Amino acid sequence: MKLHTKILLTLVALFTLSFAGFEDAQASKAADTDVSYSAVYKVAKQNLGKPYVYGATGPSAFDCSGFTSYVYKKAASVTLPRTAQAQYNAGQKVSYKNLQKGDLVFFGWNAASISHVGLYIGNGKMIDAQNRGVITETVKAPWWNYVGSAHVVNFDSDNDTDD
């Protein structure tokens, strides 16, 4: 391999690696933040019925990741990445059986093609922004292909708000 090709490949690898920890750092910072689940739930519930608009980040309309970003920013001063895929990549993965209220639930074809996110509120339900607006629905609804879940913050001990 020619020297300039090796140098170019090395530079590309270093450039790529320099961004590898960026989203993980956001997730770590968020996961270390103790917040109140009831505050997150309250903000989410206050936005039920608002319309879905692709690319909208609130407060009058939302898309799915705009909704989750808005809720966490407003309730807990936690900044989440803007897209559903980036939120999935940044969060600490948890299995469905270990879901906690306030975790994010993700949908798509697979982990590399996340296209939707919702806020888990317990009992198999989530609040999400989708074509019917901001609504409460079941995580395992037949029109969603559940891919995974992520823990984005540590909640205080008030994780018992019921819907």
XYZ file of C-alpha atoms in Angstrom:
163
model
C 0.000 0.000 0.000
C 1.381 3.386 -0.894
C 2.372 5.748 1.894
C -0.188 8.429 1.005
C -2.997 5.829 1.056
C -1.913 4.667 4.526
C -1.797 8.242 5.762
C -5.225 8.986 4.304
C -6.758 5.868 5.880
C -5.171 6.725 9.223
C -6.567 10.260 9.101
C -10.043 9.001 8.194
C -9.919 6.491 11.064
C -8.785 9.147 13.553
C -11.466 11.559 12.373
C -14.154 8.888 12.733
C -12.939 7.854 16.184
C -12.902 11.454 17.381
C -16.697 11.523 17.083
C -17.321 8.013 18.415
C -17.568 9.111 22.035
C -19.620 12.267 21.469
C -23.089 10.749 21.781
C -21.905 8.386 24.527
C -20.755 11.435 26.498
C -24.225 12.967 26.113
C -25.838 9.734 27.298
C -23.484 9.434 30.268
C -24.143 13.016 31.294
C -27.900 12.484 31.033
C -27.831 9.149 32.863
C -25.952 10.753 35.757
C -28.668 13.388 36.190
C -31.191 12.684 38.941
C -34.601 14.025 37.981
C -38.206 13.500 38.943
C -40.207 11.087 36.786
C -43.395 12.865 37.826
C -42.031 16.100 36.300
C -41.258 14.299 33.023
C -44.664 12.600 33.033
C -46.430 15.893 33.781
C -44.829 17.663 30.801
C -45.558 14.703 28.520
C -49.188 14.504 29.630
C -49.694 18.280 29.233
C -48.884 17.878 25.548
C -51.399 15.124 24.792
C -53.532 16.090 21.808
C -50.979 18.411 20.209
C -50.588 17.861 16.452
C -47.835 15.934 14.697
C -45.706 17.949 12.282
C -42.590 16.398 10.770
C -39.527 18.210 12.120
C -41.462 20.054 14.844
C -39.868 20.391 18.274
C -42.736 22.024 20.165
C -44.356 23.536 21.980
C -47.339 23.792 19.601
C -46.560 20.678 17.506
C -44.101 17.791 17.579
C -42.538 14.962 15.673
C -41.566 11.907 17.721
C -37.998 12.826 18.638
C -38.907 16.490 18.947
C -41.470 15.441 21.561
C -39.067 13.352 23.650
C -36.386 16.044 23.384
C -38.858 18.742 24.440
C -40.167 16.754 27.402
C -36.729 16.033 28.831
C -35.452 19.572 28.227
C -38.522 21.208 29.793
C -38.925 18.824 32.744
C -35.326 17.993 33.578
C -32.985 20.338 31.668
C -31.614 17.277 29.859
C -30.676 17.761 26.212
C -31.306 14.695 24.069
C -30.012 14.290 20.516
C -32.457 15.525 17.876
C -33.338 12.349 15.935
C -34.832 9.044 17.069
C -31.777 7.191 15.748
C -29.385 9.497 17.626
C -31.436 9.158 20.828
C -31.260 5.372 20.502
C -27.518 5.486 19.909
C -26.945 7.794 22.893
C -29.043 5.994 25.517
C -28.061 3.157 27.835
C -29.820 0.122 26.341
C -32.281 -1.776 28.528
C -34.315 -4.872 27.736
C -38.097 -4.714 27.448
C -38.491 -6.657 30.692
C -36.307 -4.095 32.496
C -38.104 -1.008 31.180
C -38.705 1.724 33.715
C -41.122 4.617 33.488
C -39.413 7.451 31.655
C -37.237 5.217 29.479
C -37.391 5.746 25.738
C -38.772 3.007 23.484
C -37.651 2.733 19.869
C -39.164 1.363 16.681
C -37.974 0.667 13.154
C -36.635 -2.208 11.061
C -33.606 -2.819 13.281
C -31.132 -0.985 15.525
C -29.509 0.650 12.505
C -32.792 2.041 11.161
C -34.683 3.558 14.092
C -37.580 5.628 12.793
C -39.733 6.298 15.877
C -39.376 6.955 19.606
C -41.827 7.192 22.484
C -41.736 7.832 26.241
C -42.512 4.737 28.317
C -45.075 5.439 31.069
C -45.524 1.949 32.501
C -47.966 -0.932 32.073
C -46.877 -1.466 28.460
C -47.891 2.079 27.443
C -46.083 5.069 25.999
C -46.782 8.659 25.081
C -45.550 9.486 21.604
C -45.995 11.935 18.764
C -47.089 10.308 15.538
C -49.494 10.885 12.678
C -52.463 11.027 15.085
C -50.698 13.656 17.203
C -49.374 13.239 20.741
C -51.228 10.249 22.174
C -50.999 7.432 24.688
C -50.813 3.965 23.143
C -49.376 0.520 23.769
C -45.727 -0.144 23.040
C -46.591 -3.444 21.363
C -49.203 -1.975 18.990
C -49.271 -4.028 15.765
C -48.246 -1.091 13.567
C -44.940 -0.616 15.431
C -41.910 -2.884 15.209
C -40.324 -2.570 18.648
C -36.514 -2.564 18.341
C -35.261 -1.603 21.786
C -35.278 0.701 24.775
C -32.877 3.111 26.384
C -32.456 4.594 29.822
C -31.584 8.290 29.557
C -31.717 9.591 33.147
C -31.727 8.358 36.725
C -35.024 9.151 38.388
C -35.587 10.053 42.006
C -37.708 7.562 43.935
C -41.019 9.003 42.652
C -41.171 6.597 39.695
C -44.712 5.540 40.626
C -46.978 8.008 38.804
C -49.842 6.002 37.323
C -51.740 6.755 34.140
